[in-house]
Amino acid sequence: MQVEPEMLLAEEDVRYVNDELYEDVFRFYRESSEWTGPGSHEPEPEAVVVREARLLDQRNYESWLDLFLPRCVYWVPGREVVGDPREEPALHFDDHRRLVDRVALIRTGFLHAQTPPSVTCRMVGSLESGRHAAGTCDVFSSVLIDAYRGGAHVQYAGRQFHRIAETQDGWAIQYRVLLLNDRAGSQGNITFIL
Amino acid sequence: MTDSTTVERPLGWHLEGPLDYGALVTDDFRVHRSVFTDPKIFEDEMVRIFGGTWVYLLHESEIPEPFDFQTRRVGRRPVIVTRAEDGEIHVLLNRCTHRGTLLCPLETGNQKRFQCAYHGWTFSNSGDLTAITYPDGYREDFAKEAYNLGRAPRVQSYRGFVFCSFNPDVESVEAWMGPARTIFDWAVDRAGGDDHVKMVKASTMEYRGNWKLQNDNNGDMYHVPFTHRSTLTMTRQRHGAGKSLDHFKGDSSPMTVRDLGNGHKMIDQRPSIDSVWERARPIPGRETQAEQLIARIGEQRARQYLEYVGRAGINLILYPNLYVGGNASLLVYEPVAVNRTFVHSYIALLPGAPPEINALRMRFEEDFINIGNRDDNEVFERLAAALGDIPEMPWIDVSRGWRTAGETVEADESLSGRVTYETGIRASYVRWRELMTKAPAMAVGV
């Protein structure tokens, strides 16, 4: 676009980038990066899915675990055509104990594969939902995960199915199934939680 | 012996002629960095190692029926492993003989014929060219039979495990295994024998590093307290002492590493593993499945079956590409490029075992892959990130334990070392040097 001479000459306020502004912007960044809720504009329980993505990106794994029911399953199949998980291994088929194991593994500080950590950004979209039964709701979505580490970006994309259950304290994840597009292909460093 | 401190390849050596591979592994067990980083050496490995000796392909249970097939790579060569109508197994080069197109793009299936997508040349599942599109276009003396699919000249199934070689003069699989055969047989017998497993693909790990790093690492216990510190720490914190790798106590343990000849090696963890099941880290369903099994078949029989959940205490590595963990669990190394490797893991369903045992076996297969192996892969990538970039420091060292009192010759002529020794790793580099310094007369059958 051609810049008109009068734009270059226009009076602008150039005197506001002062210490007060630096402090305010930096405070805004800190509060935003650590922000934990109350939640998105999506109605519950769809908001749980969006919240989960944010907590994982923040690597706030303890709060992420709090989203799950004590009797939960986190399943990432590893086959193009998914069969009975009792007869085929998955990339992950985790109960609550195994989810805590994986968070504890990261928190030891000795997980070389997350030293330094993967920096991730998730986009959750195409949210649809249907009531399943009394007190539960199934939420279907697409997710795109960009993970940056060691000079390289890796992308993961897939569909995810969440069964969200109503509890005394609100909605919680009972089942999460993540169906990666490349689930049957080779997987590199997936030690951050997908 | 070449003066190993001065061997750095001259610029443009690959234009001048073949490299002296004998000088890249020294007699005092240093290995030149180019062995892990040089694309030209990788190319030669794909011919001399992944063509010159036996390479593991698949288990027969993966192609049980006539016309079943699986596609694999032998080094970088794409192959189709088929079972013909008469039950015979063929290892066919997955390349149309007309213009060189990849003939079959699928991983697995059941087909009587393979038809090229380009001009329709059609081959039987035993590799014969059965149809040429518009054959009138070829001269009268055109020898159709010379255009059958290429094939590995040597294919042998040993106890259900299918190996192939592109070296027609290669010894038998039994002779190639040598003393490793006793261990291999022990592992097959323990997991129910030749016909009583259904091998299933688990997952594929990928790392940015050379294939030999995983091969070396599977014969290495020295790294455990450091590489796997996260695993050891988490497991003790969450599940107490005595689980998973907690039986490793340095060289004070009765475990050994062994050089089994022909590059084969093993870590024998069995002396320190009283119960595979009791030492397994808790996996999903551990308590419920075990209780259900005990209730149904009784404590004693259930206990016997539960010992099939977890690997059986051996790391047996058949050089170059097969790791046997016992209890019918395998890793297969697939070199992709000099700095890129796939590690395929397989676990067998044991059709003779109760369903609870197979369900637990599937969950156990996911355990170390997700808890432990990723730290190994990270170390391989860190190695690749430094080794290739410092020409002034060309050597790495694998001499730990060499010429010490801790190495002894066993009755079967294998060499045994203390468990942190690099005895087994040395076996692989001696074999590497042997295979790389002689170019076998390679052949492709048709």
XYZ file of C-alpha atoms in Angstrom:
640
model
C 0.000 0.000 0.000
C 1.227 3.447 -0.842
C 1.872 5.452 2.341
C 0.366 8.919 2.019
C 2.704 11.736 3.097
C 0.157 13.154 5.553
C 0.194 9.815 7.493
C 3.926 10.145 8.020
C 3.449 13.682 9.279
C 0.462 12.957 11.495
C 0.590 13.823 15.138
C 0.958 10.608 17.167
C 1.158 9.977 20.883
C 4.684 8.560 21.137
C 5.156 9.277 24.840
C 3.317 6.369 26.467
C 5.962 3.585 26.376
C 7.142 4.291 29.910
C 7.988 2.174 32.964
C 4.368 2.096 34.031
C 3.374 0.621 30.661
C 6.188 -1.958 30.743
C 5.030 -3.095 34.185
C 1.404 -3.226 33.102
C 2.106 -5.215 29.906
C 4.399 -7.635 31.722
C 1.769 -8.102 34.467
C -0.825 -8.743 31.744
C 1.454 -11.401 30.192
C 2.129 -13.122 33.524
C -1.498 -13.206 34.566
C -2.571 -14.455 31.147
C 0.022 -17.222 30.917
C -0.926 -18.515 34.342
C -4.653 -17.913 33.957
C -6.692 -20.834 35.193
C -10.272 -19.956 34.528
C -13.173 -19.650 35.106
C -13.468 -20.907 31.508
C -14.265 -20.278 27.892
C -17.443 -18.928 26.406
C -18.366 -22.484 25.502
C -21.080 -23.841 27.754
C -20.179 -26.664 30.114
C -19.352 -29.454 29.522
C -17.744 -28.509 26.176
C -15.669 -25.966 28.071
C -13.897 -28.829 29.858
C -12.327 -29.862 26.544
C -11.076 -26.347 25.861
C -9.830 -26.021 29.441
C -7.949 -29.315 29.154
C -6.110 -28.078 26.054
C -5.109 -24.887 27.820
C -3.877 -26.636 30.978
C -1.753 -29.017 28.900
C -0.248 -26.096 26.971
C 0.514 -24.412 30.289
C 2.107 -27.686 31.485
C -0.105 -27.298 34.541
C -0.343 -31.072 34.810
C -1.623 -31.128 38.386
C -4.659 -29.017 37.469
C -5.050 -31.114 34.319
C -5.233 -34.279 36.460
C -7.923 -32.583 38.552
C -10.129 -32.516 35.440
C -10.364 -36.327 35.475
C -12.625 -38.614 37.428
C -10.726 -41.004 39.746
C -11.990 -43.867 37.538
C -10.917 -42.510 34.181
C -9.337 -43.799 30.971
C -7.038 -41.891 28.631
C -6.689 -43.888 25.428
C -4.570 -43.060 22.368
C -4.988 -45.960 19.916
C -2.052 -46.959 17.721
C -3.783 -48.701 14.837
C -5.414 -47.450 11.674
C -8.399 -49.702 12.352
C -8.881 -49.699 16.092
C -9.641 -53.013 17.728
C -10.318 -54.310 21.232
C -7.618 -52.787 23.466
C -7.314 -56.101 25.314
C -5.866 -57.600 22.130
C -3.720 -54.815 20.772
C -1.306 -52.338 22.295
C -2.065 -48.646 22.081
C 0.203 -45.618 22.138
C -1.372 -45.051 25.563
C -4.060 -46.857 27.462
C -3.799 -45.172 30.834
C -5.822 -45.526 33.986
C -5.704 -42.823 36.654
C -2.656 -44.400 38.305
C -0.719 -44.356 35.044
C -1.687 -40.721 34.380
C -0.285 -39.781 37.797
C 2.832 -41.869 36.993
C 3.390 -39.863 33.832
C 2.983 -36.521 35.559
C 5.271 -37.702 38.382
C 7.833 -38.806 35.760
C 7.932 -35.289 34.308
C 8.058 -33.750 37.782
C 11.123 -35.760 38.853
C 13.104 -33.216 36.863
C 15.180 -36.058 35.413
C 13.105 -36.794 32.313
C 15.785 -36.019 29.719
C 13.226 -36.216 26.946
C 11.531 -33.133 28.434
C 14.755 -31.283 29.278
C 14.095 -28.737 27.889
C 10.325 -29.219 27.650
C 8.269 -29.289 24.473
C 6.426 -26.014 24.008
C 2.971 -26.803 22.733
C 0.017 -24.946 21.288
C -3.290 -26.692 20.806
C -6.224 -25.635 18.702
C -9.456 -27.369 19.599
C -12.261 -26.953 17.096
C -15.292 -28.492 15.461
C -16.837 -29.032 18.883
C -20.053 -31.035 18.876
C -21.797 -32.729 21.731
C -24.687 -34.917 22.649
C -26.154 -35.944 25.968
C -25.372 -39.584 26.489
C -27.232 -40.530 29.612
C -28.231 -38.941 32.867
C -25.259 -36.998 34.134
C -22.930 -37.571 31.203
C -22.256 -35.800 27.944
C -20.094 -36.901 25.017
C -18.074 -34.152 23.358
C -16.436 -34.628 19.963
C -13.764 -32.308 18.634
C -10.749 -31.929 16.392
C -7.396 -30.969 17.813
C -4.209 -29.688 16.220
C -1.106 -29.724 18.420
C 2.078 -27.936 17.456
C 5.018 -29.035 19.600
C 8.313 -27.187 19.388
C 11.519 -28.568 20.861
C 15.176 -28.630 19.928
C 14.768 -26.438 16.869
C 11.996 -28.462 15.301
C 8.224 -28.232 15.102
C 6.175 -31.410 15.134
C 2.459 -31.383 14.451
C -0.101 -33.817 15.720
C -3.664 -33.714 14.498
C -6.635 -35.863 15.246
C -10.142 -36.337 16.472
C -10.889 -36.619 20.151
C -13.845 -38.020 21.985
C -14.511 -36.963 25.571
C -17.104 -38.456 27.881
C -17.731 -35.792 30.480
C -19.546 -36.715 33.670
C -21.356 -34.445 36.094
C -20.029 -34.553 39.640
C -20.770 -32.638 42.823
C -17.920 -30.293 41.898
C -18.940 -29.786 38.265
C -18.032 -31.629 35.083
C -15.076 -34.055 34.904
C -13.496 -36.238 32.226
C -14.393 -39.909 32.459
C -12.959 -41.078 29.121
C -10.715 -39.344 26.644
C -9.944 -41.061 23.347
C -7.459 -39.314 21.069
C -7.415 -40.613 17.504
C -4.255 -39.211 15.903
C -4.131 -39.110 12.105
C -0.699 -40.763 12.143
C -1.433 -43.161 14.980
C -0.174 -46.146 12.975
C 2.989 -44.326 11.875
C 6.205 -43.652 13.718
C 6.162 -41.484 16.819
C 9.041 -39.338 17.978
C 9.266 -37.683 21.355
C 5.723 -37.766 22.759
C 6.789 -37.410 26.382
C 4.822 -34.212 26.813
C 1.242 -35.250 27.383
C -0.653 -35.341 24.096
C 47.508 -51.530 12.892
C 46.752 -48.099 11.509
C 47.708 -45.217 13.748
C 44.207 -44.538 14.944
C 44.876 -41.017 16.156
C 45.585 -39.775 12.656
C 42.803 -41.485 10.724
C 40.467 -38.783 9.581
C 39.181 -39.248 6.113
C 40.747 -36.989 3.529
C 38.391 -34.516 1.900
C 36.591 -36.105 -1.003
C 37.750 -39.613 -0.124
C 34.545 -41.079 -1.453
C 35.406 -39.736 -4.877
C 38.797 -41.395 -4.763
C 37.788 -44.912 -3.811
C 36.565 -47.066 -0.967
C 37.300 -46.121 2.631
C 39.461 -48.367 4.776
C 36.677 -49.639 7.027
C 39.137 -51.678 9.029
C 40.615 -48.461 10.410
C 37.297 -47.089 11.691
C 37.070 -49.594 14.559
C 40.462 -49.740 16.275
C 42.008 -52.751 17.947
C 41.744 -50.961 21.307
C 38.017 -50.411 20.735
C 37.565 -46.894 19.663
C 35.008 -46.256 16.939
C 35.250 -43.451 14.427
C 32.433 -40.902 14.456
C 31.847 -41.283 10.716
C 30.457 -44.770 11.437
C 27.422 -42.959 12.906
C 27.293 -39.865 10.743
C 28.530 -40.497 7.208
C 25.811 -41.059 4.570
C 28.234 -42.952 2.314
C 29.073 -45.402 5.085
C 25.349 -45.839 5.717
C 24.862 -46.736 2.054
C 27.573 -49.376 2.278
C 26.037 -50.755 5.495
C 22.740 -51.224 3.687
C 24.566 -53.478 1.193
C 27.230 -55.211 3.281
C 25.401 -55.590 6.612
C 21.697 -55.443 5.721
C 22.354 -57.441 2.560
C 25.380 -59.507 3.500
C 24.008 -61.319 6.535
C 20.636 -62.431 7.886
C 18.035 -59.770 8.552
C 14.879 -60.453 10.562
C 11.662 -59.777 8.645
C 8.600 -61.014 10.488
C 7.019 -63.849 12.415
C 5.094 -66.430 10.393
C 1.962 -65.722 12.443
C 1.787 -62.309 10.744
C 1.064 -64.031 7.388
C -0.807 -67.165 8.489
C -3.021 -67.775 5.426
C -2.263 -68.388 1.735
C -1.914 -65.066 -0.147
C -1.303 -63.087 3.069
C 1.455 -60.515 2.768
C 3.296 -57.891 4.765
C 5.629 -55.209 3.414
C 8.968 -54.534 5.109
C 12.372 -52.993 4.442
C 15.590 -54.990 4.267
C 17.992 -52.181 4.947
C 16.333 -49.667 2.630
C 15.125 -52.255 0.099
C 11.324 -52.396 0.025
C 10.108 -55.995 0.060
C 6.814 -57.850 0.070
C 6.849 -60.945 2.253
C 4.183 -63.269 0.891
C 2.792 -66.673 1.697
C 2.049 -68.554 -1.511
C -0.843 -70.972 -2.025
C 1.444 -73.909 -1.146
C 2.448 -72.218 2.121
C 5.930 -71.242 1.014
C 7.213 -67.826 2.066
C 8.689 -65.519 -0.582
C 10.619 -62.309 -0.042
C 9.978 -60.259 -3.177
C 11.464 -56.899 -4.025
C 8.600 -54.426 -3.985
C 9.540 -52.875 -7.313
C 7.917 -53.325 -10.676
C 10.472 -54.745 -13.096
C 9.164 -52.536 -15.909
C 9.913 -48.981 -14.772
C 10.741 -49.407 -11.080
C 7.522 -48.316 -9.376
C 6.747 -49.381 -5.801
C 4.393 -52.232 -6.559
C 2.447 -52.528 -3.307
C 1.844 -49.434 -1.169
C 0.000 -51.302 1.611
C 1.470 -52.548 4.874
C -0.460 -55.777 4.901
C -3.262 -57.627 3.156
C -4.296 -60.764 1.265
C -3.818 -60.722 -2.522
C -3.237 -63.344 -5.174
C -1.679 -60.837 -7.536
C 0.121 -57.521 -7.418
C -0.616 -55.121 -10.254
C 1.536 -52.084 -10.902
C -0.410 -48.813 -10.801
C 1.658 -47.365 -13.651
C 1.214 -49.649 -16.711
C -0.554 -52.627 -15.238
C 2.190 -55.249 -15.240
C 0.861 -58.009 -13.014
C 2.770 -60.441 -10.807
C 1.733 -63.527 -8.871
C 2.280 -63.565 -5.106
C 5.289 -65.804 -5.668
C 6.815 -63.147 -7.913
C 6.147 -64.420 -11.447
C 5.264 -61.886 -14.116
C 1.858 -63.165 -15.204
C 0.626 -60.400 -17.497
C 2.104 -57.607 -19.582
C -0.306 -54.997 -20.851
C -0.491 -55.054 -24.700
C 2.241 -57.718 -25.089
C 2.290 -57.310 -28.871
C 4.459 -54.253 -28.386
C 7.476 -56.323 -27.393
C 9.936 -58.019 -29.719
C 9.548 -61.731 -30.328
C 12.538 -62.824 -28.237
C 11.509 -60.730 -25.214
C 12.118 -63.044 -22.229
C 9.168 -62.491 -19.928
C 10.604 -64.767 -17.254
C 13.588 -62.422 -16.893
C 11.095 -59.833 -15.641
C 9.814 -61.718 -12.630
C 10.060 -59.765 -9.392
C 13.470 -59.630 -7.771
C 13.731 -61.732 -4.652
C 16.007 -62.361 -1.693
C 18.097 -65.373 -2.744
C 18.066 -66.760 0.799
C 14.989 -67.017 2.996
C 14.835 -69.135 6.115
C 12.233 -69.511 8.816
C 13.658 -70.564 12.151
C 11.019 -71.540 14.710
C 8.517 -69.206 13.054
C 10.911 -66.256 12.759
C 11.566 -65.394 9.102
C 14.972 -64.085 8.056
C 16.342 -63.243 4.624
C 19.681 -62.381 3.068
C 20.849 -61.003 -0.259
C 24.118 -62.884 0.107
C 23.652 -66.270 -1.596
C 26.689 -67.652 0.219
C 25.487 -66.807 3.719
C 25.642 -69.646 6.271
C 22.459 -71.204 7.714
C 20.480 -69.232 10.302
C 21.442 -71.856 12.895
C 25.150 -71.411 12.177
C 24.771 -67.631 12.093
C 23.084 -67.631 15.521
C 25.881 -69.709 17.050
C 25.751 -69.680 20.869
C 22.870 -67.168 20.682
C 20.654 -70.005 19.456
C 20.399 -71.588 22.909
C 19.118 -68.302 24.344
C 16.777 -67.751 21.392
C 15.370 -71.282 21.811
C 14.923 -70.698 25.544
C 12.920 -67.550 24.788
C 10.740 -69.271 22.147
C 10.129 -72.332 24.362
C 9.242 -70.167 27.330
C 6.641 -68.242 25.339
C 4.773 -71.355 24.260
C 6.818 -72.720 21.353
C 6.855 -72.180 17.605
C 3.181 -72.190 16.718
C 1.611 -70.802 19.835
C 2.053 -67.104 19.400
C 0.273 -64.497 17.307
C 2.703 -61.644 16.852
C 1.083 -58.223 16.784
C 2.609 -54.884 15.964
C 2.707 -52.563 18.970
C 4.152 -49.215 17.901
C 7.013 -47.532 16.091
C 9.407 -45.179 17.842
C 11.450 -42.810 15.734
C 14.628 -40.974 16.655
C 17.018 -38.684 14.830
C 20.133 -40.788 15.086
C 21.919 -43.802 13.650
C 20.436 -47.332 13.869
C 23.457 -48.700 15.752
C 22.703 -46.471 18.736
C 19.588 -48.488 19.587
C 21.385 -51.750 18.834
C 24.229 -50.768 21.205
C 21.861 -49.482 23.856
C 19.887 -52.714 24.082
C 23.140 -54.409 25.127
C 24.077 -51.690 27.627
C 23.260 -51.693 31.356
C 25.901 -49.071 32.198
C 23.484 -46.260 31.283
C 20.594 -47.317 33.474
C 21.092 -45.150 36.607
C 21.671 -42.022 34.524
C 19.573 -42.239 31.380
C 16.685 -43.802 33.322
C 16.944 -41.670 36.441
C 13.428 -40.309 35.856
C 12.028 -43.830 35.565
C 13.878 -45.087 38.656
C 12.935 -42.024 40.724
C 9.264 -41.998 39.771
C 8.911 -45.739 40.236
C 10.434 -45.681 43.727
C 8.391 -42.629 44.727
C 5.117 -44.019 43.461
C 5.458 -47.794 43.816
C 8.279 -48.439 46.278
C 11.506 -50.396 45.855
C 11.994 -53.522 43.777
C 10.053 -52.579 40.642
C 11.210 -52.310 37.032
C 14.928 -51.445 36.723
C 15.450 -51.383 40.494
C 17.254 -54.745 40.384
C 20.265 -53.059 38.771
C 22.942 -52.558 41.446
C 25.999 -51.874 39.288
C 28.579 -54.610 38.986
C 27.728 -56.039 42.403
C 24.753 -57.798 40.815
C 25.092 -61.336 39.392
C 23.853 -60.207 35.963
C 26.179 -60.442 32.967
C 26.609 -59.167 29.434
C 27.749 -61.538 26.714
C 29.466 -61.470 23.360
C 27.772 -64.356 21.538
C 29.770 -64.110 18.313
C 28.764 -62.815 14.849
C 27.858 -59.496 16.480
C 25.130 -61.025 18.647
C 25.051 -59.978 22.271
C 22.906 -60.203 25.346
C 22.292 -58.855 28.787
C 21.314 -61.669 31.118
C 19.184 -60.122 33.839
C 17.667 -63.427 34.892
C 19.950 -63.963 37.933
C 18.525 -60.788 39.512
C 14.863 -61.230 38.549
C 13.112 -63.601 40.918
C 9.627 -62.887 39.585
C 8.878 -61.022 36.355
C 5.352 -60.289 37.590
C 6.329 -59.007 41.027
C 8.963 -56.749 39.475
C 6.644 -55.298 36.830
C 5.668 -51.694 37.412
C 1.907 -51.502 38.097
C 0.016 -51.364 34.813
C -3.654 -50.604 34.195
C -5.806 -53.530 35.319
C -3.023 -55.243 37.284
C -5.086 -55.932 40.394
C -8.462 -56.608 38.777
C -7.196 -58.938 36.046
C -4.976 -60.898 38.450
C -7.767 -61.303 40.991
C -10.204 -62.403 38.293
C -7.710 -64.960 37.016
C -6.923 -66.323 40.478
C -10.624 -66.647 41.227
C -11.167 -68.616 38.025
C -8.180 -70.953 37.795
C -6.662 -70.885 41.259
C -3.675 -69.168 42.794
C -0.972 -71.584 41.678
C -1.812 -71.704 37.969
C -2.579 -67.989 37.877
C 0.852 -67.244 39.349
C 2.508 -69.286 36.609
C 0.643 -67.404 33.901
C 1.342 -64.016 35.477
C 5.061 -64.619 34.932
C 4.310 -64.047 31.230
C 3.437 -60.424 31.915
C 6.646 -58.477 31.482
C 9.803 -59.259 29.609
C 11.617 -62.417 30.636
C 14.906 -60.960 31.840
C 16.976 -61.221 28.683
C 18.059 -58.633 26.150
C 19.154 -60.802 23.227
C 20.262 -58.815 20.194
C 20.761 -60.724 16.950
C 22.964 -58.525 14.795
C 21.954 -56.400 13.004
C 18.246 -55.791 13.542
C 16.410 -57.994 16.070
C 16.007 -57.600 19.826
C 14.341 -60.411 21.754
C 13.111 -59.415 25.211
C 11.763 -62.810 26.112
C 8.084 -63.573 26.695
C 7.524 -62.999 22.970
C 8.304 -59.317 22.853
C 10.545 -57.956 20.097
C 12.112 -54.785 18.842
C 13.092 -54.507 15.191
C 15.493 -51.777 14.124
C 14.819 -50.178 10.741
C 17.512 -47.850 9.441
C 15.866 -44.994 7.523
C 18.863 -42.720 6.944
C 22.259 -42.309 8.572
C 20.617 -40.041 11.148
C 17.095 -41.451 11.311
C 15.827 -44.767 12.706
C 12.533 -46.520 13.297
C 12.246 -48.976 16.180
C 9.232 -51.227 15.690
C 7.953 -53.058 18.743
C 5.989 -56.295 18.630
C 4.243 -58.321 21.293
C 2.666 -61.716 20.842
C -0.802 -62.686 21.884
C -0.462 -66.091 23.497
C -3.511 -67.960 22.184
C -3.032 -70.630 24.837
C -3.075 -68.163 27.695
C -6.117 -66.816 29.561
C -7.500 -63.535 28.157
C -6.521 -61.696 31.336
C -2.883 -62.495 30.634
C -3.038 -61.179 27.091
C -4.804 -57.992 28.212
C -2.086 -57.426 30.806
C 0.612 -58.185 28.229
C -0.781 -55.472 25.942
C -0.687 -52.939 28.781
C 2.817 -54.001 29.782
C 4.019 -53.445 26.209
C 3.023 -49.784 26.561
C 4.873 -49.448 29.864
C 8.588 -49.139 29.155
C 7.994 -47.626 25.707
C 6.317 -44.654 27.350
C 8.116 -44.517 30.683
C 11.698 -45.503 29.828
C 12.514 -45.733 26.126
C 11.927 -42.075 25.392
C 14.876 -41.105 27.570
C 17.039 -43.512 25.555
C 15.856 -41.870 22.347
C 16.647 -38.444 23.778
C 20.195 -39.585 24.527
C 20.575 -40.944 20.973
C 19.505 -37.559 19.617
C 21.938 -35.741 21.907
C 24.690 -38.036 20.724
C 23.782 -37.309 17.111
C 23.718 -33.591 17.921
C 27.357 -33.512 19.062
C 29.243 -36.379 17.487
C 28.911 -35.314 13.886
C 29.913 -31.703 14.366
C 33.409 -31.834 15.896
C 35.932 -33.052 13.316
C 38.792 -32.526 15.780
C 37.396 -35.249 18.079
C 36.778 -38.213 15.777
C 36.671 -41.115 18.250
C 34.298 -42.637 20.779
C 35.295 -45.360 23.242
C 33.704 -48.761 23.837
C 36.577 -50.392 25.753
C 34.940 -50.667 29.189
C 35.865 -54.056 30.652
C 38.286 -54.982 27.863
C 41.349 -56.869 29.142
C 40.061 -56.822 32.723
C 39.564 -59.734 35.083
C 35.800 -59.265 34.765
C 35.680 -60.820 31.280
C 35.709 -64.599 31.031
C 35.311 -67.138 28.248
C 32.303 -69.428 28.698
C 32.016 -73.115 27.795
C 30.178 -72.255 24.538
C 33.101 -69.961 23.592
C 31.060 -66.824 24.146
C 32.630 -64.047 26.160
C 30.973 -63.003 29.385
C 31.498 -59.693 31.192
C 30.242 -57.845 34.237
C 26.894 -56.272 33.580
C 28.138 -52.689 33.066
C 30.825 -53.791 30.617
C 30.762 -52.930 26.938
C 31.574 -56.548 26.100
C 28.466 -57.046 23.974
C 28.817 -53.711 22.215
C 32.380 -54.620 21.240
C 31.016 -57.830 19.708
C 28.878 -55.742 17.360
C 31.743 -53.499 16.257
C 34.034 -56.443 15.610
C 31.259 -57.832 13.432
C 30.691 -54.451 11.802
C 34.360 -54.303 10.829
C 34.267 -57.861 9.531
C 31.176 -57.319 7.375
C 32.201 -53.900 6.113
C 35.692 -54.871 5.024
C 34.505 -57.561 2.650
C 31.994 -56.916 -0.078
C 29.888 -60.077 -0.482
C 28.846 -61.233 -3.926
C 25.312 -59.914 -3.676
C 22.568 -61.288 -5.811
C 18.931 -60.750 -6.544
C 17.089 -63.831 -7.632
C 14.280 -63.636 -10.163
